[in-house]
Short mmCIF file of C-alpha atoms in Angstrom, two decimals:
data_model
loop_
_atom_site.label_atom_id
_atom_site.label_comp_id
_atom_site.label_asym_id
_atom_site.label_seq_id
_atom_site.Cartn_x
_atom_site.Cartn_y
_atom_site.Cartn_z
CA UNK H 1 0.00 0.00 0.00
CA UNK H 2 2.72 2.07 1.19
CA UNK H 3 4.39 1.58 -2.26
CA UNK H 4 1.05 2.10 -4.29
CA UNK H 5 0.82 5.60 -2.53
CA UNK H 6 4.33 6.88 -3.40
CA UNK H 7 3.60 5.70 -6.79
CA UNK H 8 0.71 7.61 -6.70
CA UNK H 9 1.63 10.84 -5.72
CA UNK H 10 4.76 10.57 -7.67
CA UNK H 11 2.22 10.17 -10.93
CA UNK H 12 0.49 12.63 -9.79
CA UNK H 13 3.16 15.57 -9.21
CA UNK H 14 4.56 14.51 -12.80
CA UNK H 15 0.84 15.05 -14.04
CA UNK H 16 0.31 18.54 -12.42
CA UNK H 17 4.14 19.90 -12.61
CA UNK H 18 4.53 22.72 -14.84
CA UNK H 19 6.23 22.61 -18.31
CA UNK H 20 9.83 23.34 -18.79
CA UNK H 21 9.52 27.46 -20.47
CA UNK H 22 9.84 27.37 -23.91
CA UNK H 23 13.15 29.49 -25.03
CA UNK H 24 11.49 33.08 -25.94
CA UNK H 25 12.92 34.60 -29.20
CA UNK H 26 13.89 37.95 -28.64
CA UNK H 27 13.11 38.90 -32.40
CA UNK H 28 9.82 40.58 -33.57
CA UNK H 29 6.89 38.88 -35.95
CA UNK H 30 6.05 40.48 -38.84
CA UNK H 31 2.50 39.76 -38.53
CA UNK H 32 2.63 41.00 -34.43
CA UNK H 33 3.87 44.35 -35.55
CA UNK H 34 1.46 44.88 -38.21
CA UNK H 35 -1.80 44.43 -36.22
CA UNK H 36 -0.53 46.95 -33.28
CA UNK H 37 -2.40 50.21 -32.66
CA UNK H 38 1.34 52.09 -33.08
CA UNK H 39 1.74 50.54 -36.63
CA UNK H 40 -2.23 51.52 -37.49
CA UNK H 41 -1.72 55.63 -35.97
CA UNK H 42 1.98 55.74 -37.69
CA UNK H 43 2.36 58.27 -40.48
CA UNK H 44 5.49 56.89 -41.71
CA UNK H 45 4.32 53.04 -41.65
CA UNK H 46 7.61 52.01 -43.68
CA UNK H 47 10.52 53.92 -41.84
CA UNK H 48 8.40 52.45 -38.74
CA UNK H 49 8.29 49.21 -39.23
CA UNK H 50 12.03 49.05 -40.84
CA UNK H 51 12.94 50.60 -37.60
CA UNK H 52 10.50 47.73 -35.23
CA UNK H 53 12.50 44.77 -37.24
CA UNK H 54 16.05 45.72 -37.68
CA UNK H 55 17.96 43.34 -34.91
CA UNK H 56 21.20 43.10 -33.17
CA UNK H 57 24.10 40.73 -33.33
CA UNK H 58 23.35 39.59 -30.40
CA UNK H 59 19.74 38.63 -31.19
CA UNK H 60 21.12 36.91 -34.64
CA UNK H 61 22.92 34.93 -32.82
CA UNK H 62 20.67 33.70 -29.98
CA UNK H 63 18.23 33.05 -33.01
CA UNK H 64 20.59 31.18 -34.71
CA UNK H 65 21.36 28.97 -31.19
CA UNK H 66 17.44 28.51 -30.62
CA UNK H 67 16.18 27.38 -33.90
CA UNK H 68 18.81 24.77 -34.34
CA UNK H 69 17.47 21.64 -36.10
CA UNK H 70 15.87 23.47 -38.95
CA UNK H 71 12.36 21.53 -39.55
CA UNK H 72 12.30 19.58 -36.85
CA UNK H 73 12.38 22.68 -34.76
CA UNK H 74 9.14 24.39 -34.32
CA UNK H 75 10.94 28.38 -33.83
CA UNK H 76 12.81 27.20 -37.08
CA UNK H 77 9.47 27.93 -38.87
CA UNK H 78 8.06 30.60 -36.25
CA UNK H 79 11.33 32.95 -37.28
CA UNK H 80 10.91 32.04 -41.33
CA UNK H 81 7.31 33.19 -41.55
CA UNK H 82 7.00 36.18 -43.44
CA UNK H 83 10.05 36.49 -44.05
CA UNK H 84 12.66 36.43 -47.15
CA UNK H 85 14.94 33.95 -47.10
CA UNK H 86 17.85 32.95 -49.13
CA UNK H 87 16.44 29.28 -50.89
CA UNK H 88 13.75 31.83 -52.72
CA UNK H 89 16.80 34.91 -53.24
CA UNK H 90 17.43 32.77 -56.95
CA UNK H 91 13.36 33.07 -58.17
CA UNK H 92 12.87 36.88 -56.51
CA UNK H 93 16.63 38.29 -58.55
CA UNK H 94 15.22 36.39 -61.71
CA UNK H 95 11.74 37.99 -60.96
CA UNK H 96 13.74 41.71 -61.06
CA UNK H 97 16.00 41.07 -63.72
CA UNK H 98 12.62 40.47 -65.97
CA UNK H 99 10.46 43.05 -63.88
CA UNK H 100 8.00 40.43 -63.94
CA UNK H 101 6.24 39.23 -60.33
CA UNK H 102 3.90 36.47 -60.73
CA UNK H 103 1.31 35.23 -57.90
CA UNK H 104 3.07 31.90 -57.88
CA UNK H 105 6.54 33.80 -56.51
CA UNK H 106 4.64 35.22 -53.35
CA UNK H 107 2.81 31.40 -52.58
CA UNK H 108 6.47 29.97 -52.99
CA UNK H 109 8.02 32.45 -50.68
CA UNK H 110 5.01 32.37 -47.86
CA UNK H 111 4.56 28.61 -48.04
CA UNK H 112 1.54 28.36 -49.72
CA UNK H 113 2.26 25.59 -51.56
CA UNK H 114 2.92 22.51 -49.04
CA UNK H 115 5.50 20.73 -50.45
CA UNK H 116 6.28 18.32 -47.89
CA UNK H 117 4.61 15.53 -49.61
CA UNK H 118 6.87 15.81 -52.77
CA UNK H 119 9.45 13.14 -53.31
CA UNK H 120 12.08 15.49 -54.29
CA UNK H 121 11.67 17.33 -51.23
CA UNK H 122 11.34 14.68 -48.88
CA UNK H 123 14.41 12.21 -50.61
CA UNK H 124 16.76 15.53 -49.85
CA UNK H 125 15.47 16.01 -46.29
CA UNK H 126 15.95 12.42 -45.51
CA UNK H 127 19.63 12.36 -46.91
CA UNK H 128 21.19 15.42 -46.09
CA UNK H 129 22.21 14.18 -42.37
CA UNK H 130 23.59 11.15 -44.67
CA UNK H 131 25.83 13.39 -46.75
CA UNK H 132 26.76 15.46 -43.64
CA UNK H 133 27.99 11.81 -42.63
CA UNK H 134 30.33 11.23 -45.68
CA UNK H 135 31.54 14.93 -45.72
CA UNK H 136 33.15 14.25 -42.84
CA UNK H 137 35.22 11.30 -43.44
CA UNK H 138 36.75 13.06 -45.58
CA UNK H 139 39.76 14.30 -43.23
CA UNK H 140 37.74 14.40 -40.36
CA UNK H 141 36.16 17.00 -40.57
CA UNK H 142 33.65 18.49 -38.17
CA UNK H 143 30.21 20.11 -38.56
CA UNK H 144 27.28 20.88 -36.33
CA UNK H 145 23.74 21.84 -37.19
CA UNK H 146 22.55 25.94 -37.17
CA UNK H 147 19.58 27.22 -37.82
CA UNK H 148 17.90 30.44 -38.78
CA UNK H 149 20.41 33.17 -39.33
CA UNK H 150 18.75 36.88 -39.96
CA UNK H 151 20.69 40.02 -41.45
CA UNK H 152 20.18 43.02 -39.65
CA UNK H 153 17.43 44.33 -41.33
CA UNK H 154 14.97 41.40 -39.70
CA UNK H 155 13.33 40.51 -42.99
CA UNK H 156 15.95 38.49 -44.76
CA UNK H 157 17.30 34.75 -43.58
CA UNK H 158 19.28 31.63 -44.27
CA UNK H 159 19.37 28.61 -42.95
CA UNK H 160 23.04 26.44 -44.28
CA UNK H 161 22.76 22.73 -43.38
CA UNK H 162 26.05 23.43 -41.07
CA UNK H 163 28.71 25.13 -39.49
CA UNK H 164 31.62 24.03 -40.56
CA UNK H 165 34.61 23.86 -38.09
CA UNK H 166 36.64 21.85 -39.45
CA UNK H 167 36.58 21.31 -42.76
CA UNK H 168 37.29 18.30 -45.60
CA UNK H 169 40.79 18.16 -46.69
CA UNK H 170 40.32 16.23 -50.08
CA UNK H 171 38.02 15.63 -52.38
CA UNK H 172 36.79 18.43 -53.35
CA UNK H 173 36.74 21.25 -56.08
CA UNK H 174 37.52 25.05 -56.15
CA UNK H 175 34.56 27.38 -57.61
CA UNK H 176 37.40 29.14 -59.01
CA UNK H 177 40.69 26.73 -59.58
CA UNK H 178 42.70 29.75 -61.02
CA UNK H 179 42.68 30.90 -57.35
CA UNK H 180 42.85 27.63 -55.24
CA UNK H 181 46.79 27.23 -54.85
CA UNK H 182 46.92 30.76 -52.96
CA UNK H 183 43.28 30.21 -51.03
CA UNK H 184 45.20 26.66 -49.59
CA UNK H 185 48.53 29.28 -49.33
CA UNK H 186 46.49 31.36 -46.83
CA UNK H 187 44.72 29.09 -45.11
CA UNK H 188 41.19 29.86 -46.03
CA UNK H 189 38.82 27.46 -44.91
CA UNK H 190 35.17 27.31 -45.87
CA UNK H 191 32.79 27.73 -42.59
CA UNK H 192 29.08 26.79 -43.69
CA UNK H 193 27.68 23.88 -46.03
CA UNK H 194 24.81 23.41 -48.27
CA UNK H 195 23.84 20.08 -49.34
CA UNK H 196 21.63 19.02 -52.34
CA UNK H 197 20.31 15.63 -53.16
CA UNK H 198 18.98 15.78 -56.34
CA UNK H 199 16.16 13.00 -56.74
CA UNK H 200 16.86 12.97 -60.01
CA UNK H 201 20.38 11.79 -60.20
CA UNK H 202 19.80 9.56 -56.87
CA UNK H 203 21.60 6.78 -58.66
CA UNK H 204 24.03 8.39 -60.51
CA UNK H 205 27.29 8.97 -60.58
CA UNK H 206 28.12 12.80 -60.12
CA UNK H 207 29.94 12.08 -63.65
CA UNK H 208 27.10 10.35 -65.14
CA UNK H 209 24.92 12.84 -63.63
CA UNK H 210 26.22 15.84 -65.17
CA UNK H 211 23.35 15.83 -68.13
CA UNK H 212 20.48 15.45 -65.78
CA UNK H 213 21.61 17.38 -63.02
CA UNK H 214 21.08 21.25 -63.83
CA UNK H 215 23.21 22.98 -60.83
CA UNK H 216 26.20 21.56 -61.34
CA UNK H 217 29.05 21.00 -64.03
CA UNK H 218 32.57 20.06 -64.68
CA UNK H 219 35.54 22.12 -65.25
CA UNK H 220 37.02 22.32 -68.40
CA UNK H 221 36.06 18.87 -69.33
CA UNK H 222 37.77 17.45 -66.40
CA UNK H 223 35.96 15.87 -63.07
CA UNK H 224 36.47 18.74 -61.81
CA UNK H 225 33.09 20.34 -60.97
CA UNK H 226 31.91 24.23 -60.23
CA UNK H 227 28.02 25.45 -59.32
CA UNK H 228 26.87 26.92 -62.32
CA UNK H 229 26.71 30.78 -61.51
CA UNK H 230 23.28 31.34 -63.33
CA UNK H 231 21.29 28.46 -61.05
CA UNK H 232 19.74 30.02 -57.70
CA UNK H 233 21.83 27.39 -56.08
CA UNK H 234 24.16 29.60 -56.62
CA UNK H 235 22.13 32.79 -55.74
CA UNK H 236 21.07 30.58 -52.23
CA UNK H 237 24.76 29.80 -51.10
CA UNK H 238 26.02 33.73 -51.54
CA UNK H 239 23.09 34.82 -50.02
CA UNK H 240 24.25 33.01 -46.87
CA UNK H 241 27.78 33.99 -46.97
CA UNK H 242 26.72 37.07 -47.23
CA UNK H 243 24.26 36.98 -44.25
CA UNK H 244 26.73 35.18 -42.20
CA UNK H 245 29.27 37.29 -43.34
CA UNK H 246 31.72 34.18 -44.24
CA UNK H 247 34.11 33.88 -46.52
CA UNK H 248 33.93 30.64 -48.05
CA UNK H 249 30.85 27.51 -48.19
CA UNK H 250 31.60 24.23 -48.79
CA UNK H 251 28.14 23.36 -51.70
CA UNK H 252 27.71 19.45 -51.64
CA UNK H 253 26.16 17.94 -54.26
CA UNK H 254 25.09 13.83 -52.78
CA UNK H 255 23.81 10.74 -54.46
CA UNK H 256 23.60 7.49 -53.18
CA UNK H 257 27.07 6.58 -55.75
CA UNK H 258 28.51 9.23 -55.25
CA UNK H 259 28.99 13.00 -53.76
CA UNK H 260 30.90 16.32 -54.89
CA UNK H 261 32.27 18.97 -53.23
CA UNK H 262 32.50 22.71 -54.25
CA UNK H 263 34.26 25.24 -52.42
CA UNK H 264 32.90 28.68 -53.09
CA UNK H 265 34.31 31.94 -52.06
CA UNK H 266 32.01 35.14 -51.27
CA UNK H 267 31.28 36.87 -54.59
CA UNK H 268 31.99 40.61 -54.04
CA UNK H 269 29.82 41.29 -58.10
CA UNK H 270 26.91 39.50 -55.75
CA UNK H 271 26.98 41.86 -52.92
CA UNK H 272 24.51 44.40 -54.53
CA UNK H 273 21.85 42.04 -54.76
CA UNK H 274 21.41 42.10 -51.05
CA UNK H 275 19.91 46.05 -51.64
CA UNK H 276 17.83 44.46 -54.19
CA UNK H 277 16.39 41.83 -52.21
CA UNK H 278 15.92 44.52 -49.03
CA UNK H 279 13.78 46.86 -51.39
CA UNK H 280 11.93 44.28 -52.55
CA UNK H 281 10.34 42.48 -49.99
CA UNK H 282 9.65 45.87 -48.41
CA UNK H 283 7.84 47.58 -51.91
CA UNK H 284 7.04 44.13 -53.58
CA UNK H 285 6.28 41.08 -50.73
CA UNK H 286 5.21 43.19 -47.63
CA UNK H 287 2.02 44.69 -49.18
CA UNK H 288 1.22 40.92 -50.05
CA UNK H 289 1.96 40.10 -46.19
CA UNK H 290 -0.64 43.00 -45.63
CA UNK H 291 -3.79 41.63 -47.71
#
């Protein structure tokens, strides 16, 4: 009996014992600060709100900390809501080079379309902790999962599959070979990956993959491969190195045959795209957010 009632009451504390507080992100919602009686009375409703989401380093980097995991993180998608980040920067710079912004842009951007279900989407999910795996053996290298990283401004993001801290010492190619002898000279070492795992070339070669696969190609003929600078891969992995302010990314390209590795530097011709992006979700996607 005497057993039964410490049972008991032990069941029954776990039962009625609060939760453990959820980590509170320090960052503003969009959507908060556009249904608040100082947003409605503002004159200057831009300048206002501009002012309401710029952030701090300190709150980049505690958002970064607390929506680790990505998708299986539910802040991962609280912080992403409404705002731009850099998987859609590639379709938005296409959509201002032709000054053309269809309705299918803004439902890609605010996750309109549910594209969980897709097997494209849910064969590179699966498999990107699997081609973490294998980067690493090569020179044992080390990398951690990040999450949501936001500029300054508060409305643009990335989120890199890693943080790189120590990173692969073979097999893999430069972005820009003519350089790579004095990038290994100084010592420059890529700090953040992104990892694609095209369902289309699942079981390929990277070789033998080269006609199907659209993002990537080889060098000069040779098996030597580079991100083709016209595919928003490529538009994606500056955008983060430019949000992170790093210098280099390490762009992975997996199969289940096979995997390739790209090192790519920061792209100073790129940087003025990040004004571009800025002024557009603020002229082009935040009146959308509004309706």
């Amino acid at each position: 009996r005497k057993v039964f009632s410490f049972l008991y009451l032990s069941a029954m504390h776990w039962i009625v014992s609060e939760e453990p507080p959820v980590p509170k992100l320090d960052v503003p919602s969009v959507e908060d600060l556009l249904l608040t009686q100082e947003y409605t009375s503002t004159t200057d409703k831009l300048q206002w709100l501009k002012i309401k989401l710029a952030i701090t380093k300190e709150q980049i980097q505690q958002v970064a900390q607390l929506t680790a995991g990505q998708r299986n993180n539910h802040l991962w998608a609280m912080v992403r809501k409404n705002r731009l980040t850099a998987s859609n920067f590639g379709p938005v710079l296409a959509a201002i080079r032709r000054n053309r912004f269809p309705p299918s842009l803004f439902k890609q951007i605010l996750s309109s379309y549910d594209l969980s279900t897709k097997d494209a989407i849910l064969w590179g999910i699966t498999n990107k902790s699997v081609a973490r795996e294998q980067y690493c053996s090569f020179g044992d290298a080390v990398v951690t999962e990040t999450g949501v990283w936001l500029h300054e401004s508060g409305v643009l993001g990335a989120s890199p599959d890693g943080i790189i801290h120590r990173a692969a010492t073979y097999n893999y190619s430069h972005q820009d070979p003519e350089v790579a002898e004095l990038l290994e000279a100084i010592g420059l070492r890529p700090e953040i990956m992104e990892v694609k795992c095209p369902f289309s070339a699942r079981n390929l070669t990277i070789q033998a993959a080269i006609t199907s696969c659209k993002e990537i190609q080889t060098h000069n003929g040779k098996a030597s491969y580079r991100l083709k600078q016209d595919h928003h891969y490529y538009d994606q992995v500056q955008g983060q190195l430019h949000i992170l302010n790093k210098s280099a990314c390490d762009f992975v390209v997996w199969t289940t045959k096979d995997i390739a590795i790209v090192r790519i530097l920061q792209d100073a011709m790129w940087t003025p795209n990040m004004e571009k992006l800025d002024d557009f979700y603020f002229s082009k996607l935040l009146p959308i957010i509004q309706q």
